[in-house]
Amino acid sequence: MFLSLFYLLLLLAVLILYYSLPLKYRWVSLLIGSLLFFFHEDKWGLPVFAAIVLCSYFASRVLSVRKSRALLIIFIAAVLIPLLCTRTFVKYTGLSLIAPLGVSFFTLQIIAYLTDIYKGKLTAEKNFLKYLLFISFFPQILQGPIPRYDLMDELYEGHLFSEEKCVRGFQLILWGFFLKLMIADRAGIFVDAVYGDTETFGGAFVLIAGILYSIQLYADFSSCVCIAKGSAEMFGITLGENFMRPYFADSVKDFWRRWHISLSMFLRDYVYITLGGSRKGRIRKYLNILITFLVSGLWHGGGLNFILWGLMHGCYQIAGDVIKPVKNKIVTFILVMLAWIVFRAESLSKALSMLKSMVLRFDIHTLYNGSLLLEDFGCTEWVILSAAAMILFVVSLLQERGVRLRERILSLPMTLRGAVYLAAILVCIIFGKYGSGFDAGSFIYAGF
Amino acid sequence: MQVFNALKKHRVLAAGTAVFTAVLVLILVPLSLLLMPKEFINTSYPSTSSILGFYKMPENTLDVLFLGSSHAISGFDTQELYRKYGLRSSTLGSGEQNVAVSYFYLKEALKTQKPKAVVLDTLMAFPFRDSKLLYSSASSSEKALNFMKPGINKLQAIYEISRYDEELDPVSMALPFLRYHDRWDSLDENDLMIWSDYASLTLHGYNIKMGQLKEDEADFKPFNEAEGSEAVLAPLIRSYLDRIEETCRENGMELLLVKTPSNKTGADEYLAMKAYAAEKGLRYIDFNEEGVYRESGFDFPHDMGNAGHANYYGAVKITGLIGDMLLSEGITAGSDDKKSWEDTEWLYERCKNNFFISVAETEEELKALTEDNNYSLKIESDKEGEKTVIYDEELRDKFDTVIITEKGEVIHD
């Protein structure tokens, strides 16, 4: 969807329209672009999407005049129904026809919006079209970041053209392409092979697949967010951060401050705190943590493996609270990676079987006797993936140490900057994983 | 106006973006050429006869244009047509070339040439790959269009053909580096030859099919018209035939429909095409129909390289009959530049020699054909263990190199 000529042309067209219109009406171009994007990507989901938007708009107007908890619950339930129905429908039929694009993300967005109106934190948007834009804004409808309404004023203000923001946005988009084509879709080849035949690929294969999946998921999700943020930045709009180098976390708690930040904040503000947070004693706090992560697991998917994944993280957090937490990046990564192994599995039984085989069938020789060279993932692929992952690591490390890389690149002479961009584009074109056999336009998190 | 003012204000960025885009395009164009597979270089029978050679022809030097599938590539001997009738011809053909590609090739040809006649091989007017609307594989359309020059005609071809074949991605057809990017690790010296004269070296689209039919492949009987019941000409196919016919008519070109000898079509297809030709006032000859078959003196086992493609002997006969028909239609050779056909005489002789080698039955024939020391001899042994390979010293001296292999492994070089 993002990695398509349509998206790039749409982005260009909307940019031209945006900066051609008077400041006051520039948001209209964003709305047109968003509706075109939705129609192109999911025309069959439009009726359900329209129904949800209309209902939630109506709900917001009612809640703004009548602050009723019962009404809030009814409206939230009504908004959740399409998500739950489509989940059930997809799970049992395998068809996703009626699941509108981004339903998992905009459902949470609407819940947060209605709750904030109920709590009096903000007033409902009266202009239906502006509200529609808030829900459907095309760079972020796919995979977030899940926006809060009070952060979205930038959507409606017209922004003056800024060379710097435009170039910075372009940089982010380029980085997003790199993450997706060079790392995520490449690592996915090995991961899919292992998960596709767990009988053959046990032991050390599971460990390596777990590590690669951790990288794949991060690169995949992060790439989409980069493209979203980069696209928005070209309009002068700043979307929130969704990742802060999560694998540099030194505890699981820290991990959740760095991974899918918008979802974490949603769960914290609208589930954990609503349940009472840590205000009602320790036992209740731990229960609230477990419930919150259970909800997170359910949000990602209806399968038992997602529930186990959520509960694992809940238990990690509780353990970290009960015993003195081990502030160690490697231990944290291992804990998170084990949970990702469960997360990626087709079912709970498969997940448990894989974890079991990782321990019982582990053979260290696998790591160096050439077994890891698969038919579709040979030496060349390992080299390219390693090099790309190393680039990601170095970039992340520099960012972790406060080096603002985009600013550094911006400060280079134009010809050198151009050479850097050109090299990045050519590397992605030549060495990227896309084309026949790949669906570079599909993202893992868009499936949740 | 606002956009213009913005561009003026941010002219450095605008200029930088323009230069960046230009440089990117300048890199991607040769990159595409490098990455695209060249199945017409260094192969004994290229699956695609290159359009690159066509582009090299001086303008307005063509008398006859042949269009069609591999049956056209091997069936229409363009050099023979020149030698015997003085008619300058070229074939724009490719493996499984569907009628849509033939149409767009015709449009492409008319940019630089004004032939007096167009000869269309009609194999692909009928089901070849039943599951496809245009009866050809996606890869065959890709190969045919890969080396067509970028332009409106190519874009239109991509747009239309990809509509009828969901396996075709129009974006990657327009931007081939996207489709072939992962060939980077299998590039070899053949890929670099795309910029050499060799890439456009062609017998004007004709390629000699080597060999002759084996005994068990020689089962063929020309049909009698009365044996068939008229096949259905699909509306989509008919629409492209109509467009070809209309283009020829508008440009004052004679259109001749031909079916070369093969076991792929029969009386049903013949009747359908005959009816179409009658409706449009066109001439149509099917070499599989017993009357034409006999008139041409065709001998299926002797004149075919395989059951679908004529060899050199067959191509000469096919071309002979077509040449006679063209002359009877008043198609005569132009007096302009004939250099292209003079310049390929040596290549034609070389290719003919290769053909005769492929059908040589005796050692004496082989010796005579390989006298010029431009060939290598490869002897394949399938027996393991100690052995002695004995071959004639005189024969050995005739060859540039002698290689002996045992089960694929070189044991003497």
PDB file of C-alpha atoms in Angstrom, chain B residues 118-213:
ATOM      1  CA  VAL B 118       2.559  -6.984 -43.901  1.00  0.00           C
ATOM      2  CA  VAL B 119       2.518 -10.746 -43.458  1.00  0.00           C
ATOM      3  CA  LEU B 120       0.925 -11.986 -40.236  1.00  0.00           C
ATOM      4  CA  ASP B 121       1.414 -15.492 -38.946  1.00  0.00           C
ATOM      5  CA  THR B 122      -1.965 -16.508 -37.513  1.00  0.00           C
ATOM      6  CA  LEU B 123      -0.958 -19.167 -34.975  1.00  0.00           C
ATOM      7  CA  MET B 124      -1.827 -16.985 -31.976  1.00  0.00           C
ATOM      8  CA  ALA B 125      -5.289 -16.098 -33.255  1.00  0.00           C
ATOM      9  CA  PHE B 126      -6.423 -19.387 -31.717  1.00  0.00           C
ATOM     10  CA  PRO B 127      -5.974 -20.946 -28.300  1.00  0.00           C
ATOM     11  CA  PHE B 128      -2.358 -21.740 -27.535  1.00  0.00           C
ATOM     12  CA  ARG B 129      -2.584 -21.263 -23.796  1.00  0.00           C
ATOM     13  CA  ASP B 130      -6.264 -21.720 -23.166  1.00  0.00           C
ATOM     14  CA  SER B 131      -6.384 -20.056 -19.779  1.00  0.00           C
ATOM     15  CA  LYS B 132      -5.095 -16.754 -21.139  1.00  0.00           C
ATOM     16  CA  LEU B 133      -7.265 -14.188 -22.880  1.00  0.00           C
ATOM     17  CA  LEU B 134      -4.519 -13.416 -25.387  1.00  0.00           C
ATOM     18  CA  TYR B 135      -3.461 -17.102 -25.506  1.00  0.00           C
ATOM     19  CA  SER B 136       0.134 -16.370 -24.510  1.00  0.00           C
ATOM     20  CA  SER B 137       2.089 -16.459 -21.297  1.00  0.00           C
ATOM     21  CA  ALA B 138       2.814 -13.308 -19.334  1.00  0.00           C
ATOM     22  CA  SER B 139       6.549 -13.822 -19.720  1.00  0.00           C
ATOM     23  CA  SER B 140       6.282 -13.922 -23.501  1.00  0.00           C
ATOM     24  CA  SER B 141       4.582 -10.514 -23.536  1.00  0.00           C
ATOM     25  CA  GLU B 142       7.189  -9.153 -21.160  1.00  0.00           C
ATOM     26  CA  LYS B 143      10.054 -10.412 -23.308  1.00  0.00           C
ATOM     27  CA  ALA B 144       8.500  -8.985 -26.446  1.00  0.00           C
ATOM     28  CA  LEU B 145       8.055  -5.528 -24.951  1.00  0.00           C
ATOM     29  CA  ASN B 146      11.229  -5.328 -22.890  1.00  0.00           C
ATOM     30  CA  PHE B 147      13.410  -3.865 -25.586  1.00  0.00           C
ATOM     31  CA  MET B 148      10.793  -1.751 -27.293  1.00  0.00           C
ATOM     32  CA  LYS B 149      11.833   1.873 -27.058  1.00  0.00           C
ATOM     33  CA  PRO B 150      10.054   3.860 -24.345  1.00  0.00           C
ATOM     34  CA  GLY B 151       7.247   5.944 -25.734  1.00  0.00           C
ATOM     35  CA  ILE B 152       3.496   6.309 -26.012  1.00  0.00           C
ATOM     36  CA  ASN B 153       3.172   3.143 -28.110  1.00  0.00           C
ATOM     37  CA  LYS B 154       4.988   1.067 -25.521  1.00  0.00           C
ATOM     38  CA  LEU B 155       2.968   2.533 -22.674  1.00  0.00           C
ATOM     39  CA  GLN B 156      -0.232   1.832 -24.533  1.00  0.00           C
ATOM     40  CA  ALA B 157       0.904  -1.728 -25.239  1.00  0.00           C
ATOM     41  CA  ILE B 158       1.724  -2.259 -21.576  1.00  0.00           C
ATOM     42  CA  TYR B 159      -1.566  -0.751 -20.454  1.00  0.00           C
ATOM     43  CA  GLU B 160      -3.711  -2.806 -22.805  1.00  0.00           C
ATOM     44  CA  ILE B 161      -1.920  -6.122 -22.526  1.00  0.00           C
ATOM     45  CA  SER B 162      -1.678  -5.992 -18.745  1.00  0.00           C
ATOM     46  CA  ARG B 163      -5.432  -5.458 -18.607  1.00  0.00           C
ATOM     47  CA  TYR B 164      -5.904  -8.882 -20.147  1.00  0.00           C
ATOM     48  CA  ASP B 165      -3.298 -10.709 -18.133  1.00  0.00           C
ATOM     49  CA  GLU B 166      -3.354 -10.217 -14.369  1.00  0.00           C
ATOM     50  CA  GLU B 167       0.095 -11.757 -14.074  1.00  0.00           C
ATOM     51  CA  LEU B 168       1.512  -8.698 -15.760  1.00  0.00           C
ATOM     52  CA  ASP B 169       2.335  -5.751 -13.585  1.00  0.00           C
ATOM     53  CA  PRO B 170       2.207  -2.605 -15.720  1.00  0.00           C
ATOM     54  CA  VAL B 171       4.473  -0.644 -13.395  1.00  0.00           C
ATOM     55  CA  SER B 172       7.300  -3.158 -13.567  1.00  0.00           C
ATOM     56  CA  MET B 173       6.813  -3.524 -17.296  1.00  0.00           C
ATOM     57  CA  ALA B 174       7.255   0.210 -17.717  1.00  0.00           C
ATOM     58  CA  LEU B 175      10.139   0.220 -15.233  1.00  0.00           C
ATOM     59  CA  PRO B 176      11.968  -3.057 -15.931  1.00  0.00           C
ATOM     60  CA  PHE B 177      14.603  -2.496 -13.247  1.00  0.00           C
ATOM     61  CA  LEU B 178      11.854  -3.217 -10.725  1.00  0.00           C
ATOM     62  CA  ARG B 179      11.114  -6.588 -12.289  1.00  0.00           C
ATOM     63  CA  TYR B 180      14.653  -7.722 -12.899  1.00  0.00           C
ATOM     64  CA  HIS B 181      16.460  -6.106 -10.009  1.00  0.00           C
ATOM     65  CA  ASP B 182      17.359  -9.423  -8.413  1.00  0.00           C
ATOM     66  CA  ARG B 183      19.340 -10.495 -11.466  1.00  0.00           C
ATOM     67  CA  TRP B 184      22.205  -8.457 -10.108  1.00  0.00           C
ATOM     68  CA  ASP B 185      23.910 -11.566  -8.742  1.00  0.00           C
ATOM     69  CA  SER B 186      23.630 -13.529 -11.984  1.00  0.00           C
ATOM     70  CA  LEU B 187      24.897 -10.901 -14.407  1.00  0.00           C
ATOM     71  CA  ASP B 188      27.491 -12.166 -16.843  1.00  0.00           C
ATOM     72  CA  GLU B 189      29.354 -10.985 -19.947  1.00  0.00           C
ATOM     73  CA  ASN B 190      26.239 -11.480 -22.076  1.00  0.00           C
ATOM     74  CA  ASP B 191      24.526  -8.715 -20.159  1.00  0.00           C
ATOM     75  CA  LEU B 192      27.306  -6.276 -20.947  1.00  0.00           C
ATOM     76  CA  MET B 193      26.936  -7.073 -24.626  1.00  0.00           C
ATOM     77  CA  ILE B 194      23.696  -5.133 -24.723  1.00  0.00           C
ATOM     78  CA  TRP B 195      25.738  -2.097 -25.677  1.00  0.00           C
ATOM     79  CA  SER B 196      27.698  -3.862 -28.356  1.00  0.00           C
ATOM     80  CA  ASP B 197      26.790  -4.164 -32.009  1.00  0.00           C
ATOM     81  CA  TYR B 198      26.300  -7.859 -31.386  1.00  0.00           C
ATOM     82  CA  ALA B 199      23.066  -7.170 -29.517  1.00  0.00           C
ATOM     83  CA  SER B 200      21.469  -5.791 -32.648  1.00  0.00           C
ATOM     84  CA  LEU B 201      23.010  -8.359 -34.967  1.00  0.00           C
ATOM     85  CA  THR B 202      20.142 -10.221 -36.551  1.00  0.00           C
ATOM     86  CA  LEU B 203      19.090 -11.823 -39.792  1.00  0.00           C
ATOM     87  CA  HIS B 204      16.307  -9.273 -39.898  1.00  0.00           C
ATOM     88  CA  GLY B 205      14.352 -11.244 -37.361  1.00  0.00           C
ATOM     89  CA  TYR B 206      14.774 -14.594 -39.070  1.00  0.00           C
ATOM     90  CA  ASN B 207      16.289 -17.420 -37.129  1.00  0.00           C
ATOM     91  CA  ILE B 208      17.105 -20.788 -38.626  1.00  0.00           C
ATOM     92  CA  LYS B 209      15.613 -23.683 -36.683  1.00  0.00           C
ATOM     93  CA  MET B 210      18.169 -26.446 -36.509  1.00  0.00           C
ATOM     94  CA  GLY B 211      17.646 -30.113 -37.130  1.00  0.00           C
ATOM     95  CA  GLN B 212      14.987 -32.240 -38.653  1.00  0.00           C
ATOM     96  CA  LEU B 213      12.147 -34.247 -37.234  1.00  0.00           C
TER      97      LEU B 213
END
